[in-house]
Coordinates of C-alpha atoms in Angstrom, one line a residue:
Chain A
M1 CA -15.7 -10.4 13.6
N2 CA -15.9 -8.9 10.1
I3 CA -16.2 -5.1 10.0
V4 CA -16.4 -4.9 6.2
D5 CA -20.0 -4.4 5.1
H6 CA -20.2 -7.3 2.6
E7 CA -23.7 -6.3 1.4
R8 CA -22.4 -2.8 0.4
L9 CA -19.4 -4.5 -1.3
R10 CA -21.7 -6.6 -3.4
K11 CA -24.0 -3.7 -4.3
A12 CA -21.1 -1.5 -5.2
R13 CA -19.8 -4.2 -7.6
E14 CA -23.2 -4.6 -9.2
I15 CA -23.6 -0.8 -9.6
S16 CA -20.1 -0.8 -11.2
R17 CA -21.3 -3.5 -13.6
L18 CA -18.3 -5.7 -12.8
S19 CA -18.4 -9.4 -12.5
Q20 CA -16.7 -11.1 -9.6
S21 CA -13.9 -12.2 -11.9
E22 CA -13.4 -8.7 -13.3
L23 CA -13.2 -7.2 -9.9
A24 CA -10.8 -10.0 -8.7
E25 CA -8.5 -9.2 -11.6
R26 CA -8.5 -5.5 -10.7
V27 CA -7.7 -6.1 -7.0
K28 CA -5.2 -8.9 -7.6
V29 CA -7.0 -11.8 -5.9
Q30 CA -8.5 -15.1 -7.1
P31 CA -12.1 -14.9 -8.3
P32 CA -13.6 -17.1 -5.5
V33 CA -12.1 -14.7 -2.9
I34 CA -14.5 -11.9 -4.0
S35 CA -17.4 -14.3 -3.4
H36 CA -16.1 -15.0 0.0
F37 CA -15.8 -11.3 0.8
E38 CA -19.4 -10.7 -0.4
N39 CA -20.7 -13.6 1.7
G40 CA -18.9 -12.2 4.7
K41 CA -16.9 -15.5 5.0
R42 CA -13.6 -13.7 4.7
S43 CA -12.5 -10.1 5.2
P44 CA -10.0 -8.4 2.9
S45 CA -6.6 -7.1 3.9
V46 CA -6.1 -3.4 4.2
I47 CA -4.4 -3.3 0.8
T48 CA -7.2 -5.3 -0.9
L49 CA -9.8 -3.2 0.9
R50 CA -8.2 -0.1 -0.6
R51 CA -8.0 -1.7 -4.0
L52 CA -11.7 -2.7 -3.8
A53 CA -12.7 0.8 -2.9
D54 CA -10.6 2.3 -5.7
A55 CA -11.9 -0.2 -8.3
L56 CA -15.6 0.4 -7.2
D57 CA -15.1 4.1 -6.9
V58 CA -16.3 4.2 -3.3
S59 CA -14.6 5.1 -0.1
V60 CA -12.9 2.7 2.4
D61 CA -15.2 4.4 5.0
Y62 CA -18.3 3.4 3.0
L63 CA -17.1 -0.3 2.8
L64 CA -16.4 -0.2 6.5
G65 CA -19.9 1.1 7.2
R66 CA -18.5 4.3 8.7
S67 CA -20.2 6.5 6.1
D68 CA -23.5 6.2 4.3
D69 CA -22.2 8.3 1.4
P70 CA -20.5 5.9 -1.1
K71 CA -17.8 8.4 -1.7
G72 CA -17.8 10.1 1.7
G73 CA -15.4 9.7 4.6
A74 CA -16.4 9.4 8.2
T75 CA -13.2 11.1 9.3
D76 CA -11.5 14.2 8.4
P77 CA -8.2 13.6 6.6
V78 CA -5.4 13.9 9.1
G79 CA -1.6 14.0 8.9
D80 CA 0.8 16.0 6.7
T81 CA -0.7 15.1 3.3
P82 CA -1.7 17.5 0.6
L83 CA -5.3 16.3 1.0
A84 CA -5.3 17.0 4.7
R85 CA -3.6 20.4 4.3
V86 CA -6.2 21.5 1.6
Y87 CA -9.0 20.1 3.8
R88 CA -7.8 22.0 6.9
K89 CA -7.4 25.2 5.0
M90 CA -10.8 25.1 3.3
K91 CA -12.6 24.0 6.5
G92 CA -11.9 27.4 8.0
W93 CA -13.1 29.5 5.0
D94 CA -16.5 31.1 4.5
I95 CA -18.9 29.4 2.1
E96 CA -18.3 31.9 -0.6
T97 CA -14.5 31.3 -0.6
Q98 CA -15.1 27.6 -0.5
E99 CA -17.3 27.9 -3.6
K100 CA -14.5 29.8 -5.4
A101 CA -12.0 27.1 -4.4
D102 CA -14.3 24.4 -5.6
H103 CA -14.6 26.1 -8.9
L104 CA -10.8 26.3 -9.2
L105 CA -10.5 22.6 -8.2
G106 CA -13.0 21.7 -10.8
Y107 CA -10.8 23.4 -13.4
L108 CA -7.7 21.6 -12.1
D109 CA -9.7 18.3 -12.1
K110 CA -10.7 18.7 -15.8
N111 CA -7.1 19.6 -16.8
K112 CA -5.3 17.0 -14.7
P113 CA -2.6 15.0 -16.6
Chain B
M1 CA -6.1 -10.9 24.4
P2 CA -6.7 -14.2 22.7
R3 CA -3.9 -16.8 22.8
L4 CA -3.5 -19.4 20.2
D5 CA -3.0 -23.1 20.7
R6 CA -0.2 -24.8 18.9
L7 CA -2.2 -25.7 15.7
E8 CA -3.7 -22.2 15.5
T9 CA -0.2 -20.7 15.8
I10 CA 1.1 -22.9 13.0
W11 CA -1.9 -21.9 10.8
A12 CA -1.5 -18.2 11.7
R13 CA 2.2 -18.3 10.8
R14 CA 1.4 -20.0 7.5
E15 CA -1.1 -17.2 6.6
A16 CA 1.6 -14.6 7.3
K17 CA 4.2 -16.5 5.3
A18 CA 1.8 -16.8 2.4
A19 CA 1.1 -13.1 2.5
A20 CA 4.9 -12.4 2.5
R21 CA 5.3 -14.8 -0.5
L22 CA 2.7 -12.8 -2.5
A23 CA 4.2 -9.5 -1.5
L24 CA 7.6 -10.7 -2.7
E25 CA 6.1 -11.8 -6.0
E26 CA 4.9 -8.2 -6.5
L27 CA 8.2 -6.7 -5.3
N28 CA 10.4 -9.2 -7.2
P29 CA 13.7 -8.4 -5.4
K30 CA 16.9 -9.8 -7.0
N31 CA 19.4 -9.0 -4.3
L32 CA 19.9 -8.4 -0.6
P33 CA 19.3 -6.3 1.4
I34 CA 15.6 -5.8 0.7
N35 CA 14.3 -2.4 1.6
P36 CA 10.8 -2.6 2.9
R37 CA 10.2 1.0 1.9
D38 CA 10.3 -0.2 -1.8
L39 CA 7.2 -2.4 -1.0
A40 CA 5.6 0.6 0.8
A41 CA 6.2 2.7 -2.3
L42 CA 4.8 0.0 -4.6
W43 CA 1.6 0.0 -2.4
K44 CA 1.6 3.8 -2.3
I45 CA 1.9 3.9 1.5
P46 CA 4.1 6.8 2.5
V47 CA 6.6 6.1 5.3
H48 CA 7.6 9.0 7.6
I49 CA 10.3 8.9 10.3
K50 CA 9.4 11.4 13.0
P51 CA 8.7 11.7 16.7
I52 CA 5.9 9.6 18.1
P53 CA 4.6 11.1 21.4
E54 CA 3.1 7.8 22.8
H55 CA 5.5 6.2 25.3
G56 CA 7.1 3.0 24.1
V57 CA 5.6 3.1 20.6
I58 CA 8.0 2.7 17.7
G59 CA 5.6 2.4 14.7
C60 CA 2.1 3.4 13.7
L61 CA -0.2 2.6 10.8
D62 CA -2.6 5.4 10.2
Y63 CA -5.8 5.6 8.2
L64 CA -5.9 9.1 6.9
G65 CA -9.3 9.1 5.3
G66 CA -9.7 9.5 1.5
N67 CA -8.5 5.9 1.0
Q68 CA -5.0 6.8 2.2
F69 CA -2.8 5.1 4.7
E70 CA 0.6 6.0 6.0
I71 CA 3.3 4.5 8.2
I72 CA 5.0 6.5 10.9
I73 CA 8.3 5.2 12.4
S74 CA 9.7 6.7 15.5
D75 CA 12.9 8.8 15.0
A76 CA 14.1 7.3 18.3
I77 CA 15.0 4.1 16.5
D78 CA 18.8 4.3 16.1
N79 CA 19.5 1.1 14.2
V80 CA 18.6 0.2 10.6
G81 CA 17.7 -3.4 11.6
L82 CA 14.9 -2.4 13.9
L83 CA 13.8 0.4 11.5
N84 CA 13.5 -2.0 8.6
F85 CA 11.8 -4.7 10.7
T86 CA 9.2 -2.2 12.0
I87 CA 8.3 -1.0 8.5
G88 CA 8.0 -4.6 7.5
H89 CA 5.8 -5.2 10.5
E90 CA 3.4 -2.4 9.6
L91 CA 3.3 -3.6 6.0
G92 CA 2.3 -7.0 7.4
H93 CA -0.7 -5.5 9.0
C94 CA -1.6 -4.0 5.6
C95 CA -1.7 -7.3 3.7
I96 CA -2.7 -10.1 6.0
E97 CA -6.4 -10.9 6.0
G98 CA -8.2 -10.4 9.2
H99 CA -6.1 -7.5 10.3
V100 CA -8.6 -4.8 9.2
E101 CA -10.7 -5.7 12.2
H102 CA -7.6 -5.7 14.5
L103 CA -6.5 -2.3 13.3
F104 CA -9.6 -0.3 12.7
A105 CA -12.4 -1.7 14.9
N106 CA -14.6 0.7 16.9
G107 CA -13.8 3.6 14.5
Q108 CA -10.1 3.7 15.3
N109 CA -7.8 5.2 12.7
R110 CA -4.4 4.5 14.3
H111 CA -2.7 1.2 15.1
T112 CA 0.4 1.4 17.2
T113 CA 3.3 -1.1 17.6
G114 CA 5.3 -1.3 20.8
V115 CA 9.0 -1.6 21.2
E116 CA 8.8 -5.4 22.0
I117 CA 9.4 -7.4 18.9
N118 CA 7.8 -10.5 20.2
T119 CA 4.3 -10.7 21.7
V120 CA 1.6 -13.1 22.5
D121 CA -0.9 -11.1 20.4
P122 CA -1.5 -13.4 17.4
R123 CA -1.9 -10.5 14.9
E124 CA 1.3 -8.9 16.1
M125 CA 3.0 -12.3 15.8
Q126 CA 1.8 -12.6 12.3
A127 CA 3.1 -9.1 11.4
N128 CA 6.5 -10.1 12.8
Q129 CA 6.5 -13.3 10.8
F130 CA 5.6 -11.4 7.6
S131 CA 8.4 -8.9 8.3
G132 CA 11.0 -11.6 8.8
D133 CA 9.9 -13.4 5.6
L134 CA 9.8 -10.2 3.6
I135 CA 13.3 -8.9 4.6
M136 CA 15.0 -12.3 4.9
P137 CA 13.2 -14.4 2.2
A138 CA 14.0 -18.1 1.8
S139 CA 14.4 -17.5 -2.0
L140 CA 17.5 -15.3 -1.4
C141 CA 18.7 -16.5 2.1
K142 CA 18.3 -20.2 2.2
S143 CA 21.3 -21.1 -0.1
L144 CA 23.5 -18.5 1.7
I145 CA 22.7 -20.0 5.1
L146 CA 23.5 -23.5 3.9
N147 CA 26.9 -22.2 2.8
W148 CA 27.5 -20.2 6.0
D149 CA 26.4 -23.2 8.2
A150 CA 29.0 -25.4 6.5
D151 CA 31.6 -22.8 7.6
D152 CA 30.5 -21.4 10.9
A153 CA 27.0 -22.6 11.9
G154 CA 24.7 -21.0 14.5
L155 CA 25.7 -17.6 15.8
G156 CA 28.2 -17.1 12.9
S157 CA 25.4 -17.7 10.3
I158 CA 23.0 -15.4 12.2
K159 CA 25.6 -12.6 12.2
R160 CA 26.1 -12.9 8.5
L161 CA 22.4 -13.0 7.9
S162 CA 22.0 -9.9 10.0
G163 CA 24.8 -8.1 8.0
S164 CA 23.5 -9.2 4.6
C165 CA 19.8 -8.3 5.3
Q166 CA 20.4 -5.3 7.5
T167 CA 18.3 -6.8 10.3
S168 CA 18.8 -7.0 14.0
L169 CA 20.5 -10.1 15.5
N170 CA 17.2 -10.9 17.3
A171 CA 15.1 -10.9 14.1
S172 CA 17.9 -12.7 12.2
A173 CA 18.0 -15.4 14.8
N174 CA 14.3 -15.9 14.6
Q175 CA 14.4 -16.3 10.8
Y176 CA 17.5 -18.6 11.0
T177 CA 15.5 -21.3 12.7
T178 CA 13.1 -21.4 9.8
L179 CA 15.8 -21.5 7.1
T180 CA 18.6 -23.7 8.4
D181 CA 18.7 -27.4 7.6
L182 CA 20.5 -28.1 10.9
P183 CA 19.0 -29.2 14.2
A184 CA 19.1 -25.7 15.8
A185 CA 17.3 -23.6 18.4
I186 CA 17.4 -20.0 19.6
I187 CA 16.4 -18.8 23.0
I188 CA 15.9 -15.1 23.9
S189 CA 16.1 -14.6 27.7
S190 CA 15.9 -11.6 30.0
G191 CA 17.3 -11.7 33.5
S192 CA 17.5 -15.4 34.3
Q193 CA 14.3 -16.3 32.5
V194 CA 13.4 -17.5 29.1
E195 CA 11.3 -15.1 27.0
Y196 CA 10.8 -17.5 24.1
C197 CA 12.4 -20.3 22.2
L198 CA 12.2 -21.2 18.5
I199 CA 13.5 -24.5 17.1
S200 CA 14.2 -25.7 13.5
A201 CA 12.2 -28.4 11.8
E202 CA 15.3 -30.6 11.9
L203 CA 15.6 -30.2 15.7
R204 CA 11.9 -31.0 16.1
D205 CA 12.5 -34.2 14.3
H206 CA 15.6 -34.9 16.2
L207 CA 14.0 -34.4 19.6
G208 CA 10.9 -36.4 18.7
R209 CA 7.7 -36.5 20.8
G210 CA 7.7 -35.5 24.4
Y211 CA 10.4 -32.9 24.5
F212 CA 10.1 -30.0 26.8
H213 CA 9.8 -26.7 24.9
P214 CA 11.2 -23.8 27.0
T215 CA 8.5 -21.2 27.5
R216 CA 8.2 -17.7 28.8
G217 CA 9.1 -17.3 32.5
Q218 CA 11.0 -20.6 32.7
P219 CA 14.4 -20.2 34.5
L220 CA 17.5 -20.8 32.5
P221 CA 19.2 -24.2 33.1
G222 CA 22.1 -24.1 35.5
Y223 CA 25.8 -24.0 34.8
L224 CA 25.6 -23.2 31.1
P225 CA 27.2 -20.2 29.3
S226 CA 23.9 -18.3 28.9
T227 CA 23.2 -18.8 32.7
N228 CA 26.6 -17.4 33.6
L229 CA 26.2 -14.4 31.2
A230 CA 22.7 -13.7 32.7
R231 CA 24.5 -12.9 36.0
N232 CA 26.6 -10.2 34.4
A233 CA 24.5 -7.2 33.3
G234 CA 27.6 -5.3 32.2
A235 CA 28.7 -8.1 29.9
I236 CA 25.3 -8.2 28.3
E237 CA 25.3 -4.5 27.7
R238 CA 28.8 -4.7 26.2
A239 CA 27.3 -7.4 23.8
E240 CA 29.9 -9.9 25.0
E241 CA 30.1 -13.4 23.7
P242 CA 31.3 -16.0 26.2
E243 CA 33.2 -19.0 24.9
S244 CA 30.9 -21.6 23.4
Q245 CA 30.4 -24.9 25.2
D246 CA 29.6 -28.5 24.3
I247 CA 26.3 -29.5 26.1
A248 CA 23.7 -32.2 25.9
W249 CA 20.4 -31.3 24.2
K250 CA 18.5 -32.6 27.3
E251 CA 20.0 -29.7 29.3
W252 CA 17.5 -27.4 27.5
F253 CA 14.8 -29.8 26.2
G254 CA 14.7 -32.6 28.8
T255 CA 15.3 -35.2 26.1
G256 CA 17.2 -35.8 22.9
H257 CA 20.3 -37.9 22.3
G258 CA 23.6 -36.4 21.1
R259 CA 25.4 -33.1 21.8
A260 CA 24.8 -29.5 21.0
L261 CA 27.1 -26.4 20.9
E262 CA 25.8 -23.6 23.0
Q263 CA 26.7 -20.1 21.9
C264 CA 25.4 -16.9 23.5
K265 CA 25.7 -13.2 23.1
G266 CA 24.5 -10.2 25.1
L267 CA 22.0 -8.0 23.1
G268 CA 23.3 -4.6 24.4
R269 CA 21.0 -2.1 25.9
T270 CA 18.0 -4.4 25.6
G271 CA 19.4 -6.4 28.5
K272 CA 18.6 -9.6 26.8
I273 CA 20.6 -12.6 25.8
L274 CA 20.6 -14.5 22.5
T275 CA 21.4 -18.2 23.0
V276 CA 22.0 -20.4 19.9
L277 CA 22.1 -24.2 20.0
T278 CA 23.3 -26.3 17.1
A279 CA 24.1 -29.9 16.7
N280 CA 27.7 -30.7 17.8
D281 CA 27.9 -34.5 17.2
S282 CA 31.2 -34.4 15.2

């Protein structure tokens, strides 16, 4: 059983204009391994799956077929992480306050180190 | 739960060992003990020690969304050996191929690990193998064991491995069988029954074809130090070590020429016994 959507993986690589060799270098595997992932013959480890998602600028959820949005998540972030805390706070706000927060986050994003 | 035949088990262990080798290349440790949290930090996987409400669960690997993962280790673990081994186990799930399906099928976001170190589940067995190879790597431990074996083989070497690597006696004994050059075996038993037995490559060669490998549920052989210890729950809990005894290999394996030294030790509150057999032909 392979739960990684290998078609999406191939498309995401093509959209990123990366060759299999370039992607392999970024995710620290041998080039033929990417071909095996894209053919569905092998499935990546958790670490490699995350490296693939980061290198292709998509979400793990998208590669697992849990979300149709390439950058979207199927699950709310959970646990005691900054992301989960921000998410939980913002989820309870009205849309106007969320817009203001988004504006502020945009400012932080532009000025991040 | 799928069970593996002998060849599949060998292959599964090789996959886990290869994953550990690659992880060690990334971590590049120079000295013992190896702290598995260093590898977790390298892979940007936070490790939190806190209560886990599920009964009997000592470790969790969580997918948090946003491409983030974290490891939770139960704060009920009161020894550094099990703590390190459990972190290594969860890291094994992260880097062995094929475990994504095991961990996150059917929309699951949490994988839990139970208190039992050994299990028949092949993915859990692989994660255990990875953890042992990560924390007690051949590159740093093999030469030490060769020296220790020359001085005080078997249980003595296992205790020194446990001390140097900050691992439990049980995990150290498992790894000892893969690193020693001696004919050696370890048996973990509970009550008067075998839980599992591991043997070194040298012992496999020594016994040859047709030996009987002790398996789960088999009664302990009669009139041996381990069998006597199994009758004394208090001595097991006090982690006592009865005097070692010269025995024949065939007492445990039904075949094999020559003699072995049987050493055993109670494993405290676990209620289990560690038996160590090493060649005693001198």
